[in-house]
Structure formats: C-alpha cells, structure tokens
Amino acid sequence: METAGQIVSWIYQYFDNFGFLLLAGVGLILIYSMMGVINMAHGELMMIGAYVAVSAFHAGAPVLVAIVLAGLGAGLAGVIIEQLVIRHFYNQLLSSLVVTWGISLIISQGTLLLLGPSVMNMPTPLGSFSVGPFAFGVYRLVMFAAALVLIGGVWAIFRWTRLGERAQATMENPAMARALGIDTRRVYMLTFGLGAALGGIAGAMFAMTATISPFFGQNYTPMAFITVVVGGGASPILGLAYAGLYLAGVQTITSNVFNEYVGYVSVMAAAFLALLVMPSGISDFLERRRTRATQR
Amino acid sequence: MELKIASLTSGYGRVQIVNNVSLAVRPAEITAVIGRNGVGKTTLIKTIIGALPAASGSISFGAADVTRLGPAERARLGIGYVPQGRGIFTRMTVAANLALGAGVGRAASPDLERALAFFPILGKRLSQLAGSMSGGEQQQLAIGRILAGRPGIMLLDEPSEGIQPSIVQEIGLIVRRLRDEVGLAIMIVEQNLALIQAVADTCLVMDKGAIIARIAPGELSDPDVAQRYLAI
C-alpha cells in the first residue's frame, strides 16, 4: 500500500502541477498568440475573478455560479482595459510588457487602497480520498478537469464559431482579414475579453485553494508567463499543452526528489533550456519544422 | 459597380508614391494597370482597398464615396481583393477560406456553388488545409474566395506571379468569363505580357506613380511599345 500510495502521489502531483500551469496560462496564451501581447496584468484579472467569486459565494451564490460571475467580471474588466490601453500596443511585445505591467500595479495597488490589506477565503470543496497513508484532495483533480474543459472550449470556439473563424484568419493575416470585411478591432477586443474571462475563471478556481488579497495575482503571473513563453504563440492550444506537460514533469520530479523550492527553481531552469533550443517556443519550433518538411 | 478615382495621391508616411491618378473601372470591363517594377501599381491597389490612406483625392465605388472608409467597410460594399502572393489563410481549410469570402459585399451566406463552378478543382480540396495546395491552386482559391461573396469589382495584383504558364492561361480564361458572365468590373495589375494581352480591354501605363498613357492591349504586340512601357 505504501508504494501504491507513493506512485499515486507522484501521478497526482503531476496532474496538479499540470492543471495549475494550464489554468494559469490558458487566457494568457490566447491573447499572446492572437495579438503578440504578453499581458502582465493577467494575474490581476485572476485576482478580480477571485474577488468576484468570493463575494458572490459569501452572498449565497452556489460555487458554479460564483465561477461564472468571476469569468464575466474579469472578461468585462479585460474589454475595458483593451479598449482604453492595450489596442494601441498590439504586436509590440516590449512596450506591451511595460504597459501591462503598469496596469498590473495600478489594479493591485488600487485594490489595496479600495479594499484594504485584509485577506478573504473560500473553502475548498469536495473533500478527499486516500491511498495507503496518503490523502488527496478531490478538488485538485477537478481543477485539472476544469483546465481541460476550458481548453476544449477555446478549441471549440475557434473551430466551430464564426468568431473563431474570423479570429483564425486575423491571427494569420490581419491585413487580408480586413480586406475580406472582417472587423479585426472587434475580433481583438472579443479575444482579449475571452482571455481575460478565462483568467477570471482560473482565479475563481484558485480562490478555493488560496487566500485572496490584492496581491493574489502575483502568485500566478510568473508561472503563467513562463508556460506561455515556452509554449510559443504559433498554436495556443498545442503550445500550452506541450509547455505544461514538460514543465509539470520537471517540477514533479525535482520537487519529489529534492523539495518544493528546488522544484520551483527547476521550472525556471527547464524553461531556460527549452528556450535555448527553441527560442520562440515549442509550438513555433514544431510549426517551422513542419513547414520546412512540406516545402521539401 | 463602377470604381472612380479622382486626383488620388498616396504613399507611405511622407513618401509619396501614387501621384495624382485619375481612372475609372466600369462593370464588365477589364482594365489592366501595367508598368515596370516599383512604379506604384501595388500602392495604388492598396489605396483603393483602404489598406493605405489617401493623402488627397477621392475614391468612389458605385454611389458611395469610400475615400475615408476603412478596408473592412470597403470590402463589405463589394470591393474584392486578390493580393500579390495570394493572401490565403494557409492554416485554415479550403472550405473555411471560401466561407470567409462572404464578407465581400456582405453576402448572407457564402456562394460556394458559384466559386466551385468557376474552379471545380477546389471542390475536391474543401477539407484540405489551404497551405498544402500548389501555388496555382492557391491562386484559384484566392479568386474563388471573392466569388463566394457578392463582389462588385475584383482587383487582382499580379495573379501570374510564381505560377506555371498553363495555369496562368486558365486564370486568364476565367477572368474573361467573370467579365462576360458575372459582369464584374475588373482591375488587374500585371507584368506578364501574355496575360495582359489575353484579358485586358484597356491598358493604363503607370510610371513614377502617375498614369502616363492609355493604350489598347494590341499595341503591346509591337516590341518597341512593350519595351518602352514594360522594359521586358
């Protein structure tokens, strides 16, 4: 039973880490691959989602409703930020980094002024199960499943809706998309809103595992950022999946063999190695290799 | 619908490239804009579709003054554009590319039947990724995509570029059928002498950003004329 528990524990941790990276990164990579902007305020959109969810929950809303409201709230905040600021910085990676970092500071400090430094909480639902001497929270697995559902949702929107078709066209060749009557500004606004909403939903999910404060977002932005950069922008879904699989693997092994801290640092080292070999990310690298293969 | 350009000037930033151009392209008429490399043909076409702003002058399409409209709004009025290099969405299927053509002229749904009637080969490729097709097939897709909408005019920028001669000939035939059967106004920017002579009703010769002559395509059979205007 001891070994079985040990094995389950490793697998469980792998999916926990993987799910964390997917949830934290899904909205961010969508925005990056679409608009060439890395949104450093993504963590703050998650924080907004977390606050909305907790407030709704304490006002008596069921957990699922609280999560949906978090998505709507963060999505709306995202659309406002996009309209006011970000649309001036599309495809300017460095300027957009600085600008969104500024937005991130404004939102977190603004929340601190508005709501004070007090922390809020939301209970972790769904209890736990045990294998041998180890106990595992069910909710962590639900988070992994939720990440898959969100990614599947993004895929379905891209694949099956008119907005998705227009978004794909805009992503590949915005000038041609406009010449076919597509309002690319609107596509960008809606995509950014969708990415922000995904951040809000992720924030609500994380809110049930962590304390919520104005600086909640800082726990997630760095890992999301690394996942997205390692994943690359050529294909949001594949990029996220590959980067998550890889980084979660490294993190699980090193944090078990050594400790949590080494696990965290190893993720940075692993990202560094991946970017040495594939400077623009895994999905860009694979796409370029495929293009070369078809041209031959 | 008729496209009318009056005293149009445009370029990139302060660099003026198109210089005081006036012309009209009428329905069921093929107007070729010819001239050497770098005389401003592509800049002219990009100004017509709204990808570049007009510095002065005016562009009207049918009854509408489109000079200040953005590219998407112009496309929705029925200005169809087949760019140099074809501009197809390589990571999307042929069917999805065709469907996006519906935005030209604001068609309620894409007219796949018409696109496939002119380019039957696309029918066999519908579920294939557009990027996996040959250059000639991609060119046919780029034209078929516009036909899936409701264009009032079609602007073609160097459709013969990088395409084998037999397909260029076929494209020439189809462009003529679009004039005769659909009654489209067509403007074609081209350097390929054979294609110009096969399709054009009128040739406008461009040099240094201005239209310097209007000649009949037959005149290009004279090597001296061809040499002077095209420097081939």
Short mmCIF file of C-alpha atoms in Angstrom, two decimals:
data_model
loop_
_atom_site.label_atom_id
_atom_site.label_comp_id
_atom_site.label_asym_id
_atom_site.label_seq_id
_atom_site.Cartn_x
_atom_site.Cartn_y
_atom_site.Cartn_z
CA MET A 1 0.00 0.00 0.00
CA GLU A 2 2.93 2.28 0.80
CA THR A 3 4.35 2.03 -2.75
CA ALA A 4 0.91 2.29 -4.35
CA GLY A 5 0.33 5.45 -2.34
CA GLN A 6 3.73 6.75 -3.38
CA ILE A 7 3.01 6.12 -7.06
CA VAL A 8 -0.46 7.69 -6.86
CA SER A 9 1.08 10.62 -5.06
CA TRP A 10 3.53 11.27 -7.92
CA ILE A 11 0.83 10.97 -10.56
CA TYR A 12 -1.48 13.15 -8.51
CA GLN A 13 1.16 15.81 -8.12
CA TYR A 14 1.93 15.69 -11.80
CA PHE A 15 -1.70 16.39 -12.71
CA ASP A 16 -1.93 19.02 -10.00
CA ASN A 17 1.11 20.87 -11.38
CA PHE A 18 0.00 20.37 -14.97
CA GLY A 19 -3.50 21.65 -14.20
CA PHE A 20 -2.05 24.67 -12.39
CA LEU A 21 0.04 25.68 -15.42
CA LEU A 22 -2.84 25.09 -17.84
CA LEU A 23 -5.33 27.11 -15.79
CA ALA A 24 -2.91 29.95 -15.13
CA GLY A 25 -1.75 30.08 -18.76
CA VAL A 26 -4.83 29.45 -20.89
CA GLY A 27 -6.13 33.03 -21.10
CA LEU A 28 -2.64 34.46 -21.38
CA ILE A 29 -1.52 32.29 -24.30
CA LEU A 30 -4.72 33.01 -26.21
CA ILE A 31 -4.01 36.74 -26.05
CA TYR A 32 -0.31 36.26 -26.82
CA SER A 33 -0.79 34.13 -29.91
CA MET A 34 -3.57 36.32 -31.23
CA MET A 35 -2.17 39.77 -30.64
CA GLY A 36 1.52 39.42 -29.83
CA VAL A 37 0.93 40.91 -26.38
CA ILE A 38 2.02 39.28 -23.15
CA ASN A 39 -0.41 40.63 -20.62
CA MET A 40 1.47 41.10 -17.34
CA ALA A 41 -1.84 42.13 -15.76
CA HIS A 42 -3.24 38.65 -16.31
CA GLY A 43 -2.70 37.81 -12.63
CA GLU A 44 -4.70 40.90 -11.67
CA LEU A 45 -7.56 39.75 -13.90
CA MET A 46 -7.37 36.47 -11.99
CA MET A 47 -7.45 38.46 -8.75
CA ILE A 48 -10.58 40.29 -9.93
CA GLY A 49 -12.12 36.91 -10.72
CA ALA A 50 -11.16 35.64 -7.28
CA TYR A 51 -12.73 38.62 -5.50
CA VAL A 52 -15.92 38.37 -7.58
CA ALA A 53 -16.18 34.65 -6.84
CA VAL A 54 -15.58 35.02 -3.11
CA SER A 55 -18.04 37.90 -2.80
CA ALA A 56 -20.67 36.02 -4.76
CA PHE A 57 -20.05 32.89 -2.69
CA HIS A 58 -20.40 34.73 0.63
CA ALA A 59 -23.55 36.43 -0.71
CA GLY A 60 -25.02 32.94 -1.05
CA ALA A 61 -24.34 32.04 -4.69
CA PRO A 62 -23.55 28.39 -5.48
CA VAL A 63 -19.90 27.73 -6.37
CA LEU A 64 -20.59 27.22 -10.07
CA VAL A 65 -22.49 30.49 -10.32
CA ALA A 66 -19.67 32.26 -8.47
CA ILE A 67 -17.19 30.91 -11.03
CA VAL A 68 -19.30 32.05 -13.98
CA LEU A 69 -19.68 35.51 -12.44
CA ALA A 70 -15.90 35.66 -11.95
CA GLY A 71 -15.45 34.95 -15.67
CA LEU A 72 -17.94 37.65 -16.62
CA GLY A 73 -16.42 40.21 -14.25
CA ALA A 74 -12.85 39.63 -15.39
CA GLY A 75 -13.95 39.49 -19.03
CA LEU A 76 -15.63 42.87 -18.70
CA ALA A 77 -12.55 44.31 -16.98
CA GLY A 78 -10.46 42.88 -19.83
CA VAL A 79 -12.59 44.53 -22.51
CA ILE A 80 -12.31 47.88 -20.72
CA ILE A 81 -8.51 47.58 -20.43
CA GLU A 82 -8.27 46.55 -24.08
CA GLN A 83 -10.33 49.48 -25.29
CA LEU A 84 -8.56 52.06 -23.15
CA VAL A 85 -4.95 50.93 -23.42
CA ILE A 86 -3.93 47.67 -24.99
CA ARG A 87 -5.29 48.17 -28.51
CA HIS A 88 -2.58 50.77 -29.03
CA PHE A 89 0.15 48.21 -28.35
CA TYR A 90 -0.69 45.21 -30.50
CA ASN A 91 2.31 43.31 -31.82
CA GLN A 92 4.71 45.46 -29.80
CA LEU A 93 5.96 42.85 -27.39
CA LEU A 94 8.25 45.05 -25.29
CA SER A 95 6.03 48.12 -25.00
CA SER A 96 3.06 45.95 -24.19
CA LEU A 97 5.05 44.20 -21.45
CA VAL A 98 5.83 47.52 -19.78
CA VAL A 99 2.34 48.90 -20.22
CA THR A 100 0.56 45.82 -18.92
CA TRP A 101 2.99 45.63 -16.02
CA GLY A 102 1.93 49.18 -15.18
CA ILE A 103 -1.73 48.17 -15.41
CA SER A 104 -0.98 45.26 -13.10
CA LEU A 105 0.50 47.62 -10.47
CA ILE A 106 -2.40 50.05 -10.79
CA ILE A 107 -5.01 47.33 -10.33
CA SER A 108 -3.30 45.60 -7.39
CA GLN A 109 -2.42 48.84 -5.57
CA GLY A 110 -5.86 50.24 -6.39
CA THR A 111 -7.49 47.17 -4.87
CA LEU A 112 -5.31 47.58 -1.80
CA LEU A 113 -6.50 51.19 -1.40
CA LEU A 114 -10.10 50.25 -2.01
CA LEU A 115 -10.45 47.06 -0.01
CA GLY A 116 -7.53 47.27 2.41
CA PRO A 117 -4.95 44.57 3.11
CA SER A 118 -7.41 42.12 4.67
CA VAL A 119 -7.48 38.65 3.18
CA MET A 120 -10.54 36.70 2.19
CA ASN A 121 -11.21 33.00 1.98
CA MET A 122 -13.38 30.46 0.30
CA PRO A 123 -13.50 26.82 1.48
CA THR A 124 -12.02 24.07 -0.69
CA PRO A 125 -14.97 21.91 -1.75
CA LEU A 126 -15.30 18.18 -2.39
CA GLY A 127 -13.22 16.58 0.41
CA SER A 128 -10.51 13.99 -0.17
CA PHE A 129 -9.69 10.35 -0.84
CA SER A 130 -6.80 8.28 0.46
CA VAL A 131 -4.47 5.63 -0.91
CA GLY A 132 -2.35 3.98 1.77
CA PRO A 133 -1.02 6.60 4.12
CA PHE A 134 -1.62 9.45 1.66
CA ALA A 135 -4.71 11.67 1.43
CA PHE A 136 -5.53 13.52 -1.78
CA GLY A 137 -7.92 16.44 -2.28
CA VAL A 138 -10.56 15.73 -4.91
CA TYR A 139 -10.77 19.40 -5.83
CA ARG A 140 -7.24 19.43 -7.33
CA LEU A 141 -8.34 16.84 -9.84
CA VAL A 142 -11.45 18.87 -10.58
CA MET A 143 -9.16 21.82 -11.33
CA PHE A 144 -7.24 19.72 -13.82
CA ALA A 145 -10.50 18.62 -15.44
CA ALA A 146 -11.70 22.24 -15.48
CA ALA A 147 -8.50 23.26 -17.27
CA LEU A 148 -9.17 20.63 -19.93
CA VAL A 149 -12.77 21.81 -20.28
CA LEU A 150 -11.67 25.43 -20.72
CA ILE A 151 -9.06 24.48 -23.30
CA GLY A 152 -11.62 22.33 -25.09
CA GLY A 153 -13.98 25.29 -25.01
CA VAL A 154 -11.41 27.58 -26.59
CA TRP A 155 -10.73 24.97 -29.25
CA ALA A 156 -14.45 24.60 -29.96
CA ILE A 157 -14.91 28.37 -30.25
CA PHE A 158 -12.01 28.59 -32.70
CA ARG A 159 -13.13 25.58 -34.66
CA TRP A 160 -16.89 25.92 -34.81
CA THR A 161 -17.97 29.53 -34.46
CA ARG A 162 -17.89 32.44 -36.88
CA LEU A 163 -15.92 34.47 -34.34
CA GLY A 164 -13.41 31.63 -34.21
CA GLU A 165 -13.06 31.52 -37.97
CA ARG A 166 -12.55 35.28 -38.09
CA ALA A 167 -10.07 35.07 -35.22
CA GLN A 168 -8.02 32.41 -37.02
CA ALA A 169 -7.96 34.50 -40.18
CA THR A 170 -6.99 37.60 -38.21
CA MET A 171 -4.24 35.72 -36.41
CA GLU A 172 -2.67 34.53 -39.64
CA ASN A 173 -3.03 37.65 -41.81
CA PRO A 174 -4.82 40.66 -40.32
CA ALA A 175 -4.50 42.81 -43.47
CA MET A 176 -6.15 40.15 -45.62
CA ALA A 177 -8.81 39.56 -42.98
CA ARG A 178 -9.74 43.24 -43.16
CA ALA A 179 -9.81 43.09 -46.97
CA LEU A 180 -12.48 40.40 -46.60
CA GLY A 181 -14.66 42.61 -44.43
CA ILE A 182 -13.59 41.34 -41.01
CA ASP A 183 -13.61 43.99 -38.29
CA THR A 184 -10.26 42.99 -36.79
CA ARG A 185 -10.50 45.56 -33.96
CA ARG A 186 -13.65 43.83 -32.77
CA VAL A 187 -12.02 40.42 -33.11
CA TYR A 188 -9.12 41.64 -30.95
CA MET A 189 -11.48 43.13 -28.36
CA LEU A 190 -13.52 39.94 -28.07
CA THR A 191 -10.44 37.71 -27.97
CA PHE A 192 -8.91 39.83 -25.25
CA GLY A 193 -12.18 39.72 -23.34
CA LEU A 194 -12.28 35.95 -23.72
CA GLY A 195 -8.69 35.63 -22.50
CA ALA A 196 -9.49 37.84 -19.52
CA ALA A 197 -12.63 35.81 -18.75
CA LEU A 198 -10.55 32.62 -18.77
CA GLY A 199 -8.20 34.32 -16.31
CA GLY A 200 -11.16 35.25 -14.13
CA ILE A 201 -12.46 31.68 -14.11
CA ALA A 202 -8.99 30.40 -13.27
CA GLY A 203 -8.78 32.98 -10.47
CA ALA A 204 -12.08 31.77 -9.05
CA MET A 205 -10.86 28.17 -9.15
CA PHE A 206 -7.60 29.08 -7.41
CA ALA A 207 -9.54 31.18 -4.89
CA MET A 208 -10.76 27.92 -3.34
CA THR A 209 -7.21 26.78 -2.65
CA ALA A 210 -5.52 30.00 -1.52
CA THR A 211 -6.11 33.17 0.44
CA ILE A 212 -7.24 36.15 -1.56
CA SER A 213 -5.57 39.51 -1.20
CA PRO A 214 -4.87 42.41 -3.55
CA PHE A 215 -1.60 40.70 -4.49
CA PHE A 216 -3.21 37.35 -5.23
CA GLY A 217 -2.23 37.65 -8.90
CA GLN A 218 1.50 37.70 -8.18
CA ASN A 219 1.33 34.02 -7.24
CA TYR A 220 0.28 33.10 -10.76
CA THR A 221 1.66 35.58 -13.29
CA PRO A 222 5.28 34.28 -13.27
CA MET A 223 4.34 30.63 -13.85
CA ALA A 224 1.74 31.58 -16.47
CA PHE A 225 4.30 33.80 -18.17
CA ILE A 226 6.92 31.04 -18.29
CA THR A 227 4.43 28.49 -19.59
CA VAL A 228 3.32 30.80 -22.38
CA VAL A 229 6.84 31.77 -23.44
CA VAL A 230 7.96 28.14 -23.50
CA GLY A 231 4.78 27.17 -25.36
CA GLY A 232 5.13 29.83 -28.04
CA GLY A 233 2.44 31.66 -29.94
CA ALA A 234 2.06 29.64 -33.14
CA SER A 235 -0.66 27.44 -31.73
CA PRO A 236 -2.19 28.47 -28.39
CA ILE A 237 -3.63 25.08 -27.50
CA LEU A 238 -0.71 22.88 -28.53
CA GLY A 239 1.79 25.36 -27.11
CA LEU A 240 0.08 25.34 -23.76
CA ALA A 241 -0.25 21.56 -23.73
CA TYR A 242 3.41 20.90 -24.61
CA ALA A 243 4.77 23.51 -22.21
CA GLY A 244 2.51 22.26 -19.41
CA LEU A 245 3.41 18.61 -19.94
CA TYR A 246 7.11 19.42 -19.94
CA LEU A 247 7.31 21.93 -17.09
CA ALA A 248 4.94 19.98 -14.82
CA GLY A 249 7.06 16.88 -15.40
CA VAL A 250 10.24 18.65 -14.37
CA GLN A 251 8.54 20.24 -11.38
CA THR A 252 7.02 16.99 -10.12
CA ILE A 253 10.26 15.04 -10.35
CA THR A 254 12.53 17.65 -8.80
CA SER A 255 10.17 18.64 -6.01
CA ASN A 256 9.78 14.99 -5.02
CA VAL A 257 13.45 14.10 -5.24
CA PHE A 258 14.56 17.34 -3.57
CA ASN A 259 11.94 19.78 -2.25
CA GLU A 260 9.25 22.23 -3.33
CA TYR A 261 11.68 25.09 -3.61
CA VAL A 262 14.07 23.17 -5.87
CA GLY A 263 11.03 22.14 -7.90
CA TYR A 264 10.10 25.76 -8.46
CA VAL A 265 13.63 26.77 -9.42
CA SER A 266 13.93 23.74 -11.70
CA VAL A 267 10.95 25.01 -13.70
CA MET A 268 12.92 28.17 -14.45
CA ALA A 269 15.98 26.13 -15.42
CA ALA A 270 13.86 23.86 -17.59
CA ALA A 271 12.31 26.88 -19.31
CA PHE A 272 15.78 28.30 -19.87
CA LEU A 273 16.97 25.06 -21.51
CA ALA A 274 13.85 24.81 -23.70
CA LEU A 275 14.29 28.38 -24.90
CA LEU A 276 17.96 27.79 -25.71
CA VAL A 277 16.93 25.04 -28.11
CA MET A 278 13.64 26.60 -29.26
CA PRO A 279 13.99 30.38 -28.83
CA SER A 280 10.44 31.23 -29.90
CA GLY A 281 8.73 28.43 -28.03
CA ILE A 282 7.76 24.83 -28.62
CA SER A 283 4.76 25.36 -30.91
CA ASP A 284 6.64 27.82 -33.14
CA PHE A 285 9.52 25.39 -33.36
CA LEU A 286 7.27 22.49 -34.35
CA GLU A 287 5.34 24.59 -36.86
CA ARG A 288 8.52 25.79 -38.53
CA ARG A 289 9.79 22.23 -38.76
CA ARG A 290 6.52 21.10 -40.31
CA THR A 291 6.55 23.94 -42.85
CA ARG A 292 10.08 23.04 -43.81
CA ALA A 293 9.03 19.40 -44.24
CA THR A 294 6.13 20.29 -46.55
CA GLN A 295 8.25 22.63 -48.62
CA ARG A 296 10.77 19.95 -49.38
CA MET B 1 -20.29 48.68 -59.91
CA GLU B 2 -18.12 51.44 -61.22
CA LEU B 3 -14.94 52.43 -59.43
CA LYS B 4 -13.89 56.05 -59.92
CA ILE B 5 -10.66 57.57 -58.77
CA ALA B 6 -10.01 61.29 -58.98
CA SER B 7 -6.64 63.01 -58.46
CA LEU B 8 -5.55 60.33 -56.00
CA THR B 9 -2.28 60.75 -54.14
CA SER B 10 -0.95 58.31 -51.56
CA GLY B 11 2.15 56.64 -50.21
CA TYR B 12 3.90 55.55 -47.07
CA GLY B 13 4.21 58.29 -44.49
CA ARG B 14 5.79 61.29 -46.18
CA VAL B 15 7.00 59.29 -49.15
CA GLN B 16 4.52 59.95 -51.90
CA ILE B 17 4.22 57.09 -54.37
CA VAL B 18 0.90 57.37 -56.18
CA ASN B 19 0.80 60.78 -57.81
CA ASN B 20 -2.42 62.43 -58.99
CA VAL B 21 -4.03 59.35 -60.50
CA SER B 22 -7.49 59.51 -62.06
CA LEU B 23 -9.18 56.50 -63.62
CA ALA B 24 -12.44 54.62 -63.87
CA VAL B 25 -13.09 50.89 -63.94
CA ARG B 26 -16.54 50.06 -65.31
CA PRO B 27 -18.63 46.91 -64.91
CA ALA B 28 -18.00 44.17 -67.46
CA GLU B 29 -14.67 45.75 -68.33
CA ILE B 30 -11.14 44.60 -67.64
CA THR B 31 -8.66 47.38 -67.01
CA ALA B 32 -5.01 46.42 -66.79
CA VAL B 33 -2.55 48.64 -64.97
CA ILE B 34 0.90 47.95 -66.34
CA GLY B 35 4.36 49.31 -65.82
CA ARG B 36 7.80 48.40 -64.57
CA ASN B 37 8.57 47.23 -61.04
CA GLY B 38 8.29 49.90 -58.38
CA VAL B 39 6.20 52.43 -60.28
CA GLY B 40 3.39 52.35 -57.70
CA LYS B 41 0.95 49.76 -59.04
CA THR B 42 0.62 47.83 -55.79
CA THR B 43 0.48 51.06 -53.76
CA LEU B 44 -2.40 52.20 -55.98
CA ILE B 45 -4.31 48.96 -55.41
CA LYS B 46 -3.66 49.10 -51.65
CA THR B 47 -5.00 52.63 -51.54
CA ILE B 48 -8.12 51.54 -53.41
CA ILE B 49 -8.88 48.79 -50.88
CA GLY B 50 -8.11 51.09 -47.95
CA ALA B 51 -5.01 49.36 -46.62
CA LEU B 52 -3.23 52.69 -47.19
CA PRO B 53 -4.91 56.06 -46.61
CA ALA B 54 -5.36 58.53 -49.46
CA ALA B 55 -3.30 61.68 -48.90
CA SER B 56 -5.57 63.60 -51.26
CA GLY B 57 -8.08 62.97 -54.00
CA SER B 58 -11.12 60.72 -53.87
CA ILE B 59 -12.25 57.16 -54.49
CA SER B 60 -15.87 56.31 -55.14
CA PHE B 61 -17.48 52.95 -55.64
CA GLY B 62 -20.97 52.88 -57.10
CA ALA B 63 -22.79 55.71 -55.36
CA ALA B 64 -20.59 55.67 -52.25
CA ASP B 65 -17.59 57.86 -51.53
CA VAL B 66 -15.22 55.37 -49.90
CA THR B 67 -12.16 57.64 -49.56
CA ARG B 68 -12.37 57.78 -45.76
CA LEU B 69 -13.66 54.26 -45.11
CA GLY B 70 -11.55 51.51 -43.57
CA PRO B 71 -10.64 48.37 -45.54
CA ALA B 72 -13.28 46.17 -43.89
CA GLU B 73 -16.06 48.64 -44.71
CA ARG B 74 -14.93 48.87 -48.32
CA ALA B 75 -14.86 45.10 -48.60
CA ARG B 76 -18.40 44.91 -47.27
CA LEU B 77 -19.50 47.29 -50.04
CA GLY B 78 -18.23 44.75 -52.57
CA ILE B 79 -14.58 45.60 -53.27
CA GLY B 80 -12.88 42.22 -53.72
CA TYR B 81 -9.09 41.99 -53.48
CA VAL B 82 -6.80 39.22 -54.67
CA PRO B 83 -3.37 40.29 -53.40
CA GLN B 84 0.09 39.61 -54.66
CA GLY B 85 1.19 36.38 -53.01
CA ARG B 86 -2.48 35.36 -52.87
CA GLY B 87 -3.17 36.06 -49.19
CA ILE B 88 -4.90 32.79 -48.46
CA PHE B 89 -5.14 31.56 -44.88
CA THR B 90 -2.75 28.62 -45.06
CA ARG B 91 -3.63 27.11 -41.68
CA MET B 92 -7.35 27.00 -42.47
CA THR B 93 -9.19 24.62 -44.75
CA VAL B 94 -10.15 25.49 -48.31
CA ALA B 95 -13.80 25.49 -47.24
CA ALA B 96 -13.11 27.94 -44.40
CA ASN B 97 -11.20 30.22 -46.78
CA LEU B 98 -14.13 30.23 -49.19
CA ALA B 99 -16.61 30.88 -46.38
CA LEU B 100 -14.68 34.00 -45.34
CA GLY B 101 -15.28 35.41 -48.84
CA ALA B 102 -18.88 36.03 -47.86
CA GLY B 103 -17.70 39.21 -46.13
CA VAL B 104 -17.08 40.79 -49.54
CA GLY B 105 -20.33 42.55 -50.46
CA ARG B 106 -21.89 41.33 -47.20
CA ALA B 107 -23.35 38.09 -48.60
CA ALA B 108 -25.79 36.41 -46.22
CA SER B 109 -24.06 33.09 -46.83
CA PRO B 110 -21.09 32.11 -48.98
CA ASP B 111 -21.98 31.27 -52.59
CA LEU B 112 -19.89 28.09 -52.75
CA GLU B 113 -21.74 26.92 -55.83
CA ARG B 114 -20.53 29.87 -57.87
CA ALA B 115 -16.94 29.62 -56.59
CA LEU B 116 -16.84 25.91 -57.42
CA ALA B 117 -18.48 26.42 -60.82
CA PHE B 118 -15.52 28.57 -61.82
CA PHE B 119 -12.91 26.48 -60.00
CA PRO B 120 -14.11 22.85 -59.89
CA ILE B 121 -10.76 21.65 -58.56
CA LEU B 122 -11.44 23.38 -55.23
CA GLY B 123 -14.45 21.09 -54.75
CA LYS B 124 -12.12 18.13 -54.27
CA ARG B 125 -9.97 20.05 -51.81
CA LEU B 126 -12.59 21.51 -49.48
CA SER B 127 -11.43 19.79 -46.31
CA GLN B 128 -7.72 20.17 -47.08
CA LEU B 129 -5.54 22.83 -45.44
CA ALA B 130 -5.15 25.65 -47.94
CA GLY B 131 -1.40 25.88 -47.29
CA SER B 132 -0.86 22.35 -48.57
CA MET B 133 -2.01 23.25 -52.11
CA SER B 134 0.17 24.28 -55.05
CA GLY B 135 0.65 27.95 -55.94
CA GLY B 136 -1.75 27.69 -58.85
CA GLU B 137 -4.45 26.13 -56.73
CA GLN B 138 -3.94 28.79 -54.08
CA GLN B 139 -4.38 31.48 -56.72
CA GLN B 140 -7.63 29.86 -57.80
CA LEU B 141 -8.74 29.75 -54.17
CA ALA B 142 -7.95 33.44 -53.72
CA ILE B 143 -10.15 34.33 -56.71
CA GLY B 144 -12.83 31.77 -55.80
CA ARG B 145 -12.96 33.20 -52.28
CA ILE B 146 -14.03 36.59 -53.67
CA LEU B 147 -16.61 34.88 -55.90
CA ALA B 148 -18.14 33.26 -52.81
CA GLY B 149 -19.13 36.78 -51.75
CA ARG B 150 -21.02 39.40 -53.73
CA PRO B 151 -18.24 41.49 -55.26
CA GLY B 152 -18.98 44.50 -57.45
CA ILE B 153 -15.36 44.73 -58.50
CA MET B 154 -12.33 42.48 -58.37
CA LEU B 155 -8.81 43.84 -58.00
CA LEU B 156 -6.06 41.39 -58.90
CA ASP B 157 -2.43 42.11 -58.06
CA GLU B 158 0.00 40.10 -60.23
CA PRO B 159 -2.06 36.91 -60.40
CA SER B 160 0.53 35.26 -62.66
CA GLU B 161 3.40 35.59 -60.20
CA GLY B 162 5.06 32.26 -59.40
CA ILE B 163 2.53 30.19 -61.32
CA GLN B 164 3.14 27.80 -64.19
CA PRO B 165 2.12 29.06 -67.65
CA SER B 166 -0.72 26.58 -68.24
CA ILE B 167 -2.46 27.77 -65.07
CA VAL B 168 -1.85 31.42 -65.94
CA GLN B 169 -3.66 30.77 -69.19
CA GLU B 170 -6.54 29.13 -67.36
CA ILE B 171 -6.78 32.07 -64.96
CA GLY B 172 -6.89 34.41 -67.95
CA LEU B 173 -9.86 32.48 -69.35
CA ILE B 174 -11.67 32.67 -66.04
CA VAL B 175 -11.06 36.39 -65.63
CA ARG B 176 -12.69 36.91 -69.04
CA ARG B 177 -15.63 34.72 -68.04
CA LEU B 178 -16.05 36.81 -64.89
CA ARG B 179 -16.36 39.88 -67.07
CA ASP B 180 -18.76 38.26 -69.53
CA GLU B 181 -20.87 36.02 -67.29
CA VAL B 182 -20.84 37.88 -63.97
CA GLY B 183 -20.42 41.38 -65.37
CA LEU B 184 -17.71 42.20 -62.82
CA ALA B 185 -15.64 45.33 -63.03
CA ILE B 186 -12.06 44.02 -63.01
CA MET B 187 -8.77 45.77 -62.46
CA ILE B 188 -5.63 43.74 -62.91
CA VAL B 189 -2.09 44.80 -62.12
CA GLU B 190 0.24 42.65 -64.18
CA GLN B 191 3.65 42.38 -65.84
CA ASN B 192 3.02 39.18 -67.76
CA LEU B 193 2.59 40.32 -71.35
CA ALA B 194 0.71 37.21 -72.47
CA LEU B 195 -1.84 37.52 -69.68
CA ILE B 196 -2.33 41.25 -70.23
CA GLN B 197 -2.99 40.69 -73.92
CA ALA B 198 -5.30 37.76 -73.23
CA VAL B 199 -7.61 39.63 -70.85
CA ALA B 200 -7.32 43.41 -70.95
CA ASP B 201 -9.83 45.70 -72.62
CA THR B 202 -7.69 48.75 -71.87
CA CYS B 203 -4.18 49.16 -70.54
CA LEU B 204 -3.20 52.06 -68.32
CA VAL B 205 0.54 52.55 -68.25
CA MET B 206 1.95 53.70 -64.95
CA ASP B 207 5.32 55.34 -64.40
CA LYS B 208 6.66 57.16 -61.32
CA GLY B 209 3.27 56.93 -59.65
CA ALA B 210 1.29 58.53 -62.48
CA ILE B 211 -0.77 57.18 -65.36
CA ILE B 212 1.22 58.23 -68.42
CA ALA B 213 -0.67 56.54 -71.25
CA ARG B 214 -3.79 54.63 -72.13
CA ILE B 215 -3.21 52.07 -74.85
CA ALA B 216 -5.06 49.18 -76.46
CA PRO B 217 -3.61 45.78 -75.48
CA GLY B 218 -2.94 45.06 -79.16
CA GLU B 219 -0.33 47.81 -79.22
CA LEU B 220 1.84 45.77 -76.89
CA SER B 221 2.50 43.34 -79.75
CA ASP B 222 4.90 45.97 -81.04
CA PRO B 223 8.16 45.12 -79.27
CA ASP B 224 9.14 48.80 -79.14
CA VAL B 225 5.97 49.73 -77.28
CA ALA B 226 6.30 46.77 -74.91
CA GLN B 227 9.94 47.66 -74.31
CA ARG B 228 9.12 51.29 -73.59
CA TYR B 229 6.28 50.62 -71.14
CA LEU B 230 7.27 47.37 -69.53
CA ALA B 231 11.04 47.24 -70.07
CA ILE B 232 10.83 43.50 -70.55
#
